[in-house]
């Protein structure tokens, strides 16, 4: 029997840490070490292990994930498992989902408990990820699923998965949609397929992103009575600050404090500015509330409507649109499809 060829690409993260002399966990393990810790893998797949980097995911860059997407597109394998840190998995998996053009399973996994702790989850997550990559339903629906995250025996769509807790073992969830499948015993039990139309429509326009250059996007998460000093600085000194786009984590269905409404409008005139729900996800309103700082006025003022995407995902999408060279109206169309 020929086993499926699964490439493991290790980036670093808690799953790849080892204790130093003081007991502090440091980046250390490579892909071979991760594979060696899970002997059951040998019976499941023809594993190819590649260490891409040894960094915490909080320090990964857009350029590194673009290089990873290129690497994945060049691989002659039946499935890919990326191991990394949990901190930015919700962003890196979505970026890969926007960039990678393949019809094989592409899975991202990680660990919350480091290898020095009792019952670390890294080996189990790696085994689960490889099982998922080899599963017939997953293979048959690889395009329909897009890039997925596998954590704690659940499978999540990259466009929805969020890290919802900093330390808990069950730190991942898709609050809007729930998991796509569960892993029970050694079986994948399908639960649903993701709504891919907005992601597919975006992907069609993002072809140029892989050749593009870094496009910094600021994320401004508005709280009660935000005075807007940072907005003033962005409006007055845009060129010195270097940002090419902004995502505003707005209140409720798409509102900002009245004292900053006109500044937000000025910002939208000079730089693509996306409104995204600070509640974490869910469609925004479009035509319910009047007044200078609610959705009707902000949309009229030229704010791009972010739809149901979490602000972190909206930031990834805006970066990628800018990197692909899309102009303001094309960016607005891309986001519009997300509701
Ligand atoms: N800071 C680590 C990282 O993201 C945390 C983790 O892996 O869970 O790389």
mmCIF file of C-alpha atoms and ligand atoms in Angstrom:
data_model
loop_
_atom_site.group_PDB
_atom_site.id
_atom_site.type_symbol
_atom_site.label_atom_id
_atom_site.label_comp_id
_atom_site.label_asym_id
_atom_site.label_seq_id
_atom_site.Cartn_x
_atom_site.Cartn_y
_atom_site.Cartn_z
ATOM 1 C CA UNK A 1 0.000 0.000 0.000
ATOM 2 C CA UNK A 2 1.372 3.430 -0.897
ATOM 3 C CA UNK A 3 1.040 5.873 1.933
ATOM 4 C CA UNK A 4 0.031 9.499 1.209
ATOM 5 C CA UNK A 5 2.971 11.886 1.027
ATOM 6 C CA UNK A 6 2.534 14.499 3.728
ATOM 7 C CA UNK A 7 4.960 17.408 4.074
ATOM 8 C CA UNK A 8 5.373 18.846 7.541
ATOM 9 C CA UNK A 9 6.638 22.430 7.511
ATOM 10 C CA UNK A 10 7.751 23.531 10.981
ATOM 11 C CA UNK A 11 7.902 27.259 11.719
ATOM 12 C CA UNK A 12 8.502 27.184 15.498
ATOM 13 C CA UNK A 13 6.165 28.071 18.358
ATOM 14 C CA UNK A 14 5.439 26.375 21.672
ATOM 15 C CA UNK A 15 5.115 23.016 19.937
ATOM 16 C CA UNK A 16 8.835 23.306 19.050
ATOM 17 C CA UNK A 17 10.232 24.632 22.326
ATOM 18 C CA UNK A 18 12.724 23.004 24.709
ATOM 19 C CA UNK A 19 13.802 24.131 28.198
ATOM 20 C CA UNK A 20 17.105 26.005 28.613
ATOM 21 C CA UNK A 21 19.352 25.643 31.699
ATOM 22 C CA UNK A 22 17.118 28.011 33.687
ATOM 23 C CA UNK A 23 13.987 26.077 32.780
ATOM 24 C CA UNK A 24 12.660 28.785 30.454
ATOM 25 C CA UNK A 25 11.264 27.467 27.198
ATOM 26 C CA UNK A 26 13.219 28.474 24.095
ATOM 27 C CA UNK A 27 12.713 27.777 20.406
ATOM 28 C CA UNK A 28 14.717 24.655 19.714
ATOM 29 C CA UNK A 29 12.999 21.728 18.041
ATOM 30 C CA UNK A 30 12.837 21.208 14.313
ATOM 31 C CA UNK A 31 10.427 19.259 12.133
ATOM 32 C CA UNK A 32 12.395 15.986 12.597
ATOM 33 C CA UNK A 33 12.080 16.256 16.386
ATOM 34 C CA UNK A 34 8.327 16.856 16.145
ATOM 35 C CA UNK A 35 7.904 13.818 13.906
ATOM 36 C CA UNK A 36 10.150 11.629 16.100
ATOM 37 C CA UNK A 37 7.874 12.349 19.083
ATOM 38 C CA UNK A 38 4.898 10.749 17.281
ATOM 39 C CA UNK A 39 5.866 7.205 16.158
ATOM 40 C CA UNK A 40 2.288 6.522 14.967
ATOM 41 C CA UNK A 41 2.827 8.926 12.056
ATOM 42 C CA UNK A 42 4.993 6.362 10.247
ATOM 43 C CA UNK A 43 2.009 4.026 9.835
ATOM 44 C CA UNK A 44 -0.245 6.772 8.485
ATOM 45 C CA UNK A 45 1.796 8.634 5.921
ATOM 46 C CA UNK A 46 5.050 8.967 4.063
ATOM 47 C CA UNK A 47 6.217 11.924 6.140
ATOM 48 C CA UNK A 48 8.618 14.557 4.803
ATOM 49 C CA UNK A 49 9.809 16.869 7.552
ATOM 50 C CA UNK A 50 11.145 20.338 6.816
ATOM 51 C CA UNK A 51 12.211 22.964 9.322
ATOM 52 C CA UNK A 52 11.344 26.344 7.853
ATOM 53 C CA UNK A 53 12.172 28.494 10.881
ATOM 54 C CA UNK A 54 12.410 28.363 14.656
ATOM 55 C CA UNK A 55 10.489 31.464 15.717
ATOM 56 C CA UNK A 56 7.567 32.274 17.946
ATOM 57 C CA UNK A 57 4.510 33.002 15.858
ATOM 58 C CA UNK A 58 4.180 36.407 17.557
ATOM 59 C CA UNK A 59 7.324 37.339 15.566
ATOM 60 C CA UNK A 60 6.377 35.913 12.177
ATOM 61 C CA UNK A 61 6.144 38.382 9.294
ATOM 62 C CA UNK A 62 3.848 38.689 6.299
ATOM 63 C CA UNK A 63 6.914 38.117 4.104
ATOM 64 C CA UNK A 64 7.620 34.804 5.851
ATOM 65 C CA UNK A 65 4.068 33.577 5.276
ATOM 66 C CA UNK A 66 4.213 34.678 1.633
ATOM 67 C CA UNK A 67 7.438 32.656 1.259
ATOM 68 C CA UNK A 68 5.697 29.717 2.957
ATOM 69 C CA UNK A 69 2.755 29.970 0.547
ATOM 70 C CA UNK A 70 5.209 29.867 -2.372
ATOM 71 C CA UNK A 71 6.923 26.830 -0.862
ATOM 72 C CA UNK A 72 3.579 25.022 -0.423
ATOM 73 C CA UNK A 73 2.660 25.720 -4.035
ATOM 74 C CA UNK A 74 5.913 24.141 -5.209
ATOM 75 C CA UNK A 75 5.568 20.875 -3.261
ATOM 76 C CA UNK A 76 4.865 17.558 -4.978
ATOM 77 C CA UNK A 77 2.910 15.938 -2.117
ATOM 78 C CA UNK A 78 -0.606 14.795 -1.165
ATOM 79 C CA UNK A 79 -1.025 17.080 1.810
ATOM 80 C CA UNK A 80 0.725 19.737 3.889
ATOM 81 C CA UNK A 81 0.810 20.278 7.651
ATOM 82 C CA UNK A 82 2.248 23.543 8.967
ATOM 83 C CA UNK A 83 3.276 23.596 12.626
ATOM 84 C CA UNK A 84 3.693 26.968 14.306
ATOM 85 C CA UNK A 85 2.891 28.956 17.432
ATOM 86 C CA UNK A 86 -0.678 29.548 18.490
ATOM 87 C CA UNK A 87 -0.414 33.330 18.923
ATOM 88 C CA UNK A 88 -1.007 34.272 15.292
ATOM 89 C CA UNK A 89 -2.412 31.049 13.872
ATOM 90 C CA UNK A 90 -5.749 32.778 13.254
ATOM 91 C CA UNK A 91 -3.945 35.257 10.968
ATOM 92 C CA UNK A 92 -1.339 33.065 9.258
ATOM 93 C CA UNK A 93 -3.889 30.369 8.377
ATOM 94 C CA UNK A 94 -6.183 32.997 6.803
ATOM 95 C CA UNK A 95 -3.285 34.511 4.853
ATOM 96 C CA UNK A 96 -2.360 31.053 3.529
ATOM 97 C CA UNK A 97 -6.026 30.539 2.655
ATOM 98 C CA UNK A 98 -5.952 33.719 0.558
ATOM 99 C CA UNK A 99 -2.686 32.841 -1.184
ATOM 100 C CA UNK A 100 -2.259 29.105 -1.647
ATOM 101 C CA UNK A 101 -3.603 27.685 -4.894
ATOM 102 C CA UNK A 102 -3.727 23.899 -4.345
ATOM 103 C CA UNK A 103 -6.364 21.170 -4.278
ATOM 104 C CA UNK A 104 -4.678 19.142 -1.532
ATOM 105 C CA UNK A 105 -5.342 19.448 2.210
ATOM 106 C CA UNK A 106 -3.354 22.293 3.794
ATOM 107 C CA UNK A 107 -3.550 22.206 7.578
ATOM 108 C CA UNK A 108 -2.122 24.419 10.299
ATOM 109 C CA UNK A 109 -1.625 23.115 13.828
ATOM 110 C CA UNK A 110 0.158 24.133 17.023
ATOM 111 C CA UNK A 111 0.268 23.442 20.763
ATOM 112 C CA UNK A 112 -0.864 25.275 23.865
ATOM 113 C CA UNK A 113 1.146 23.145 26.342
ATOM 114 C CA UNK A 114 4.870 23.061 25.817
ATOM 115 C CA UNK A 115 6.788 19.748 25.589
ATOM 116 C CA UNK A 116 8.171 20.100 29.165
ATOM 117 C CA UNK A 117 4.685 20.060 30.726
ATOM 118 C CA UNK A 118 2.701 16.998 31.696
ATOM 119 C CA UNK A 119 0.452 15.961 28.786
ATOM 120 C CA UNK A 120 1.589 18.423 26.126
ATOM 121 C CA UNK A 121 -0.896 18.701 23.268
ATOM 122 C CA UNK A 122 1.645 19.111 20.442
ATOM 123 C CA UNK A 123 2.110 15.410 19.568
ATOM 124 C CA UNK A 124 -1.650 14.749 19.634
ATOM 125 C CA UNK A 125 -2.355 17.798 17.470
ATOM 126 C CA UNK A 126 0.325 16.789 14.956
ATOM 127 C CA UNK A 127 -1.059 13.261 14.763
ATOM 128 C CA UNK A 128 -4.587 14.646 14.345
ATOM 129 C CA UNK A 129 -3.441 17.061 11.634
ATOM 130 C CA UNK A 130 -1.789 14.271 9.635
ATOM 131 C CA UNK A 131 -4.894 12.070 10.089
ATOM 132 C CA UNK A 132 -7.014 14.916 8.756
ATOM 133 C CA UNK A 133 -4.631 15.434 5.812
ATOM 134 C CA UNK A 134 -4.992 11.722 4.894
ATOM 135 C CA UNK A 135 -8.747 11.503 5.398
ATOM 136 C CA UNK A 136 -10.791 10.706 2.247
ATOM 137 C CA UNK A 137 -13.562 13.261 2.975
ATOM 138 C CA UNK A 138 -11.004 16.005 3.609
ATOM 139 C CA UNK A 139 -9.086 15.084 0.436
ATOM 140 C CA UNK A 140 -12.270 15.023 -1.644
ATOM 141 C CA UNK A 141 -13.302 18.447 -0.277
ATOM 142 C CA UNK A 142 -9.878 20.050 -0.085
ATOM 143 C CA UNK A 143 -10.875 22.996 -2.293
ATOM 144 C CA UNK A 144 -14.233 23.445 -0.595
ATOM 145 C CA UNK A 145 -12.593 23.464 2.836
ATOM 146 C CA UNK A 146 -9.672 25.762 2.016
ATOM 147 C CA UNK A 147 -6.865 25.956 4.541
ATOM 148 C CA UNK A 148 -7.976 24.546 7.888
ATOM 149 C CA UNK A 149 -6.693 24.615 11.453
ATOM 150 C CA UNK A 150 -6.664 21.424 13.516
ATOM 151 C CA UNK A 151 -6.580 21.929 17.268
ATOM 152 C CA UNK A 152 -7.727 19.596 20.032
ATOM 153 C CA UNK A 153 -9.457 17.185 17.655
ATOM 154 C CA UNK A 154 -11.529 19.823 15.898
ATOM 155 C CA UNK A 155 -11.165 21.214 12.382
ATOM 156 C CA UNK A 156 -11.788 24.905 11.735
ATOM 157 C CA UNK A 157 -12.006 27.077 8.621
ATOM 158 C CA UNK A 158 -9.091 29.520 8.380
ATOM 159 C CA UNK A 159 -11.430 32.451 7.743
ATOM 160 C CA UNK A 160 -13.292 31.833 11.001
ATOM 161 C CA UNK A 161 -10.907 30.299 13.505
ATOM 162 C CA UNK A 162 -9.911 32.498 16.449
ATOM 163 C CA UNK A 163 -7.621 32.129 19.426
ATOM 164 C CA UNK A 164 -10.122 32.853 22.176
ATOM 165 C CA UNK A 165 -7.983 32.233 25.258
ATOM 166 C CA UNK A 166 -4.305 32.955 25.998
ATOM 167 C CA UNK A 167 -3.496 29.842 28.054
ATOM 168 C CA UNK A 168 -6.314 27.303 28.140
ATOM 169 C CA UNK A 169 -5.884 23.989 26.322
ATOM 170 C CA UNK A 170 -9.132 24.556 24.402
ATOM 171 C CA UNK A 171 -7.995 27.953 23.186
ATOM 172 C CA UNK A 172 -9.385 27.783 19.636
ATOM 173 C CA UNK A 173 -12.901 28.121 18.291
ATOM 174 C CA UNK A 174 -14.905 29.393 15.359
ATOM 175 C CA UNK A 175 -17.498 31.400 17.302
ATOM 176 C CA UNK A 176 -19.535 32.334 14.221
ATOM 177 C CA UNK A 177 -19.745 28.992 12.477
ATOM 178 C CA UNK A 178 -18.499 26.205 14.716
ATOM 179 C CA UNK A 179 -16.026 23.515 13.638
ATOM 180 C CA UNK A 180 -16.109 21.897 10.189
ATOM 181 C CA UNK A 181 -15.415 18.443 11.513
ATOM 182 C CA UNK A 182 -14.449 16.533 14.623
ATOM 183 C CA UNK A 183 -11.843 13.846 15.051
ATOM 184 C CA UNK A 184 -13.226 10.898 16.985
ATOM 185 C CA UNK A 185 -11.117 7.780 17.640
ATOM 186 C CA UNK A 186 -9.234 7.778 14.330
ATOM 187 C CA UNK A 187 -12.137 9.065 12.203
ATOM 188 C CA UNK A 188 -12.939 12.464 10.788
ATOM 189 C CA UNK A 189 -16.632 13.188 11.330
ATOM 190 C CA UNK A 190 -17.759 15.944 8.912
ATOM 191 C CA UNK A 191 -20.086 18.591 10.350
ATOM 192 C CA UNK A 192 -20.285 21.319 7.706
ATOM 193 C CA UNK A 193 -18.578 22.975 4.760
ATOM 194 C CA UNK A 194 -17.525 26.639 4.942
ATOM 195 C CA UNK A 195 -19.193 29.381 2.889
ATOM 196 C CA UNK A 196 -16.281 30.039 0.540
ATOM 197 C CA UNK A 197 -17.738 32.474 -2.002
ATOM 198 C CA UNK A 198 -16.269 35.665 -0.427
ATOM 199 C CA UNK A 199 -12.841 34.064 0.050
ATOM 200 C CA UNK A 200 -12.825 32.656 -3.489
ATOM 201 C CA UNK A 201 -13.893 36.031 -4.918
ATOM 202 C CA UNK A 202 -11.074 37.699 -2.959
ATOM 203 C CA UNK A 203 -8.517 35.098 -4.038
ATOM 204 C CA UNK A 204 -9.279 35.777 -7.710
ATOM 205 C CA UNK A 205 -8.140 39.384 -7.244
ATOM 206 C CA UNK A 206 -5.131 38.719 -5.047
ATOM 207 C CA UNK A 207 -2.906 37.010 -7.612
ATOM 208 C CA UNK A 208 -0.351 39.834 -7.558
ATOM 209 C CA UNK A 209 0.103 39.691 -3.786
ATOM 210 C CA UNK A 210 2.846 37.056 -3.882
ATOM 211 C CA UNK A 211 5.092 39.425 -5.849
ATOM 212 C CA UNK A 212 4.079 42.485 -3.818
ATOM 213 C CA UNK A 213 5.905 44.332 -1.062
ATOM 214 C CA UNK A 214 5.058 44.825 2.612
ATOM 215 C CA UNK A 215 2.027 47.100 3.125
ATOM 216 C CA UNK A 216 1.706 47.998 6.823
ATOM 217 C CA UNK A 217 -1.874 48.217 8.097
ATOM 218 C CA UNK A 218 -2.696 49.756 11.476
ATOM 219 C CA UNK A 219 -5.357 48.187 13.684
ATOM 220 C CA UNK A 220 -7.187 50.749 15.818
ATOM 221 C CA UNK A 221 -9.458 49.142 18.379
ATOM 222 C CA UNK A 222 -11.800 51.851 19.599
ATOM 223 C CA UNK A 223 -12.882 51.912 23.258
ATOM 224 C CA UNK A 224 -15.214 54.077 25.297
ATOM 225 C CA UNK A 225 -14.572 57.800 24.742
ATOM 226 C CA UNK A 226 -11.574 57.337 22.417
ATOM 227 C CA UNK A 227 -10.081 60.835 22.035
ATOM 228 C CA UNK A 228 -8.615 60.164 18.575
ATOM 229 C CA UNK A 229 -5.055 61.494 19.061
ATOM 230 C CA UNK A 230 -3.669 58.613 17.044
ATOM 231 C CA UNK A 231 -6.144 59.394 14.254
ATOM 232 C CA UNK A 232 -4.975 63.016 14.274
ATOM 233 C CA UNK A 233 -1.376 61.840 13.931
ATOM 234 C CA UNK A 234 -2.328 59.571 11.056
ATOM 235 C CA UNK A 235 -4.219 62.296 9.219
ATOM 236 C CA UNK A 236 -1.475 64.908 9.767
ATOM 237 C CA UNK A 237 1.627 62.732 9.331
ATOM 238 C CA UNK A 238 0.514 59.866 7.146
ATOM 239 C CA UNK A 239 3.728 59.706 5.139
ATOM 240 C CA UNK A 240 6.028 59.724 8.159
ATOM 241 C CA UNK A 241 4.046 56.968 9.891
ATOM 242 C CA UNK A 242 4.272 54.614 6.923
ATOM 243 C CA UNK A 243 0.904 52.898 7.205
ATOM 244 C CA UNK A 244 -0.813 52.113 3.905
ATOM 245 C CA UNK A 245 -4.182 51.105 5.351
ATOM 246 C CA UNK A 246 -6.186 51.099 8.573
ATOM 247 C CA UNK A 247 -8.662 48.711 10.177
ATOM 248 C CA UNK A 248 -10.948 50.273 12.743
ATOM 249 C CA UNK A 249 -12.333 47.892 15.374
ATOM 250 C CA UNK A 250 -15.681 49.662 15.581
ATOM 251 C CA UNK A 251 -18.399 49.446 18.192
ATOM 252 C CA UNK A 252 -21.613 47.503 17.713
ATOM 253 C CA UNK A 253 -22.901 47.307 14.165
ATOM 254 C CA UNK A 254 -20.305 49.802 12.858
ATOM 255 C CA UNK A 255 -20.159 52.855 15.117
ATOM 256 C CA UNK A 256 -17.372 55.058 16.464
ATOM 257 C CA UNK A 257 -17.444 57.691 19.239
ATOM 258 C CA UNK A 258 -18.939 60.923 17.889
ATOM 259 C CA UNK A 259 -15.838 62.921 18.881
ATOM 260 C CA UNK A 260 -13.720 60.962 16.351
ATOM 261 C CA UNK A 261 -16.285 60.573 13.530
ATOM 262 C CA UNK A 262 -14.977 63.419 11.383
ATOM 263 C CA UNK A 263 -11.344 62.303 11.870
ATOM 264 C CA UNK A 264 -12.269 58.783 10.784
ATOM 265 C CA UNK A 265 -13.878 60.265 7.663
ATOM 266 C CA UNK A 266 -10.751 62.355 6.943
ATOM 267 C CA UNK A 267 -8.592 59.261 7.341
ATOM 268 C CA UNK A 268 -10.797 57.333 4.902
ATOM 269 C CA UNK A 269 -10.229 60.078 2.317
ATOM 270 C CA UNK A 270 -6.456 59.649 2.383
ATOM 271 C CA UNK A 271 -5.947 55.945 3.069
ATOM 272 C CA UNK A 272 -8.105 52.779 2.675
ATOM 273 C CA UNK A 273 -9.867 52.456 6.026
ATOM 274 C CA UNK A 274 -11.906 49.376 6.847
ATOM 275 C CA UNK A 275 -14.563 49.215 9.554
ATOM 276 C CA UNK A 276 -14.653 45.849 11.320
ATOM 277 C CA UNK A 277 -16.660 44.667 14.351
ATOM 278 C CA UNK A 278 -14.781 45.026 17.638
ATOM 279 C CA UNK A 279 -17.274 42.436 18.930
ATOM 280 C CA UNK A 280 -15.011 39.986 17.101
ATOM 281 C CA UNK A 281 -17.130 39.011 14.139
ATOM 282 C CA UNK A 282 -20.606 38.987 12.690
ATOM 283 C CA UNK A 283 -22.050 41.108 9.918
ATOM 284 C CA UNK A 284 -22.164 44.852 10.468
ATOM 285 C CA UNK A 285 -25.242 47.028 10.025
ATOM 286 C CA UNK A 286 -25.577 49.132 6.861
ATOM 287 C CA UNK A 287 -28.722 51.220 7.134
ATOM 288 C CA UNK A 288 -30.237 51.288 10.604
ATOM 289 C CA UNK A 289 -28.791 54.160 12.655
ATOM 290 C CA UNK A 290 -28.561 57.842 11.756
ATOM 291 C CA UNK A 291 -26.234 60.471 13.242
ATOM 292 C CA UNK A 292 -22.668 61.457 12.374
ATOM 293 C CA UNK A 293 -20.889 58.462 13.891
ATOM 294 C CA UNK A 294 -23.021 55.502 12.917
ATOM 295 C CA UNK A 295 -23.011 53.174 9.956
ATOM 296 C CA UNK A 296 -25.041 55.260 7.464
ATOM 297 C CA UNK A 297 -22.801 58.322 7.886
ATOM 298 C CA UNK A 298 -19.554 56.348 8.014
ATOM 299 C CA UNK A 299 -20.404 54.490 4.822
ATOM 300 C CA UNK A 300 -21.226 57.797 3.127
ATOM 301 C CA UNK A 301 -17.906 59.188 4.353
ATOM 302 C CA UNK A 302 -16.048 56.489 2.411
ATOM 303 C CA UNK A 303 -15.274 53.933 5.071
ATOM 304 C CA UNK A 304 -14.869 50.430 3.606
ATOM 305 C CA UNK A 305 -17.349 48.048 5.185
ATOM 306 C CA UNK A 306 -15.581 44.988 6.619
ATOM 307 C CA UNK A 307 -18.570 42.681 6.947
ATOM 308 C CA UNK A 308 -18.400 39.651 9.188
ATOM 309 C CA UNK A 309 -14.610 39.344 9.353
ATOM 310 C CA UNK A 310 -12.891 39.612 12.719
ATOM 311 C CA UNK A 311 -10.651 42.747 12.803
ATOM 312 C CA UNK A 312 -7.478 40.602 12.748
ATOM 313 C CA UNK A 313 -8.694 38.797 9.638
ATOM 314 C CA UNK A 314 -9.784 42.110 8.090
ATOM 315 C CA UNK A 315 -6.249 43.419 8.654
ATOM 316 C CA UNK A 316 -4.769 40.370 6.900
ATOM 317 C CA UNK A 317 -7.162 40.809 3.971
ATOM 318 C CA UNK A 318 -6.489 44.552 3.660
ATOM 319 C CA UNK A 319 -2.696 43.983 3.719
ATOM 320 C CA UNK A 320 -3.076 41.377 1.017
ATOM 321 C CA UNK A 321 -5.310 43.588 -1.141
ATOM 322 C CA UNK A 322 -2.778 46.416 -0.884
ATOM 323 C CA UNK A 323 0.083 44.055 -1.608
ATOM 324 C CA UNK A 324 -1.767 42.900 -4.720
ATOM 325 C CA UNK A 325 -2.035 46.535 -5.836
ATOM 326 C CA UNK A 326 -5.845 46.828 -5.585
ATOM 327 C CA UNK A 327 -7.275 50.328 -5.476
ATOM 328 C CA UNK A 328 -9.833 51.605 -3.004
ATOM 329 C CA UNK A 329 -12.926 50.601 -4.973
ATOM 330 C CA UNK A 330 -11.616 47.095 -5.695
ATOM 331 C CA UNK A 331 -10.769 46.695 -1.994
ATOM 332 C CA UNK A 332 -14.310 47.808 -1.079
ATOM 333 C CA UNK A 333 -15.751 45.163 -3.424
ATOM 334 C CA UNK A 334 -13.600 42.442 -1.885
ATOM 335 C CA UNK A 335 -14.802 43.338 1.618
ATOM 336 C CA UNK A 336 -18.416 43.887 0.542
ATOM 337 C CA UNK A 337 -18.720 40.169 -0.253
ATOM 338 C CA UNK A 338 -18.138 39.336 3.426
ATOM 339 C CA UNK A 339 -21.523 40.791 4.343
HETATM 340 N N1 LIG B 1 4.209 32.592 21.756
HETATM 341 C C1 LIG B 1 4.021 31.270 21.216
HETATM 342 C C2 LIG B 1 3.922 31.374 19.712
HETATM 343 O O1 LIG B 1 2.930 31.801 19.192
HETATM 344 C C3 LIG B 1 2.828 30.682 21.826
HETATM 345 C C4 LIG B 1 2.413 29.359 21.279
HETATM 346 O O2 LIG B 1 3.007 28.767 20.432
HETATM 347 O O3 LIG B 1 1.395 28.894 21.776
HETATM 348 O O4 LIG B 1 4.832 30.999 19.056
#
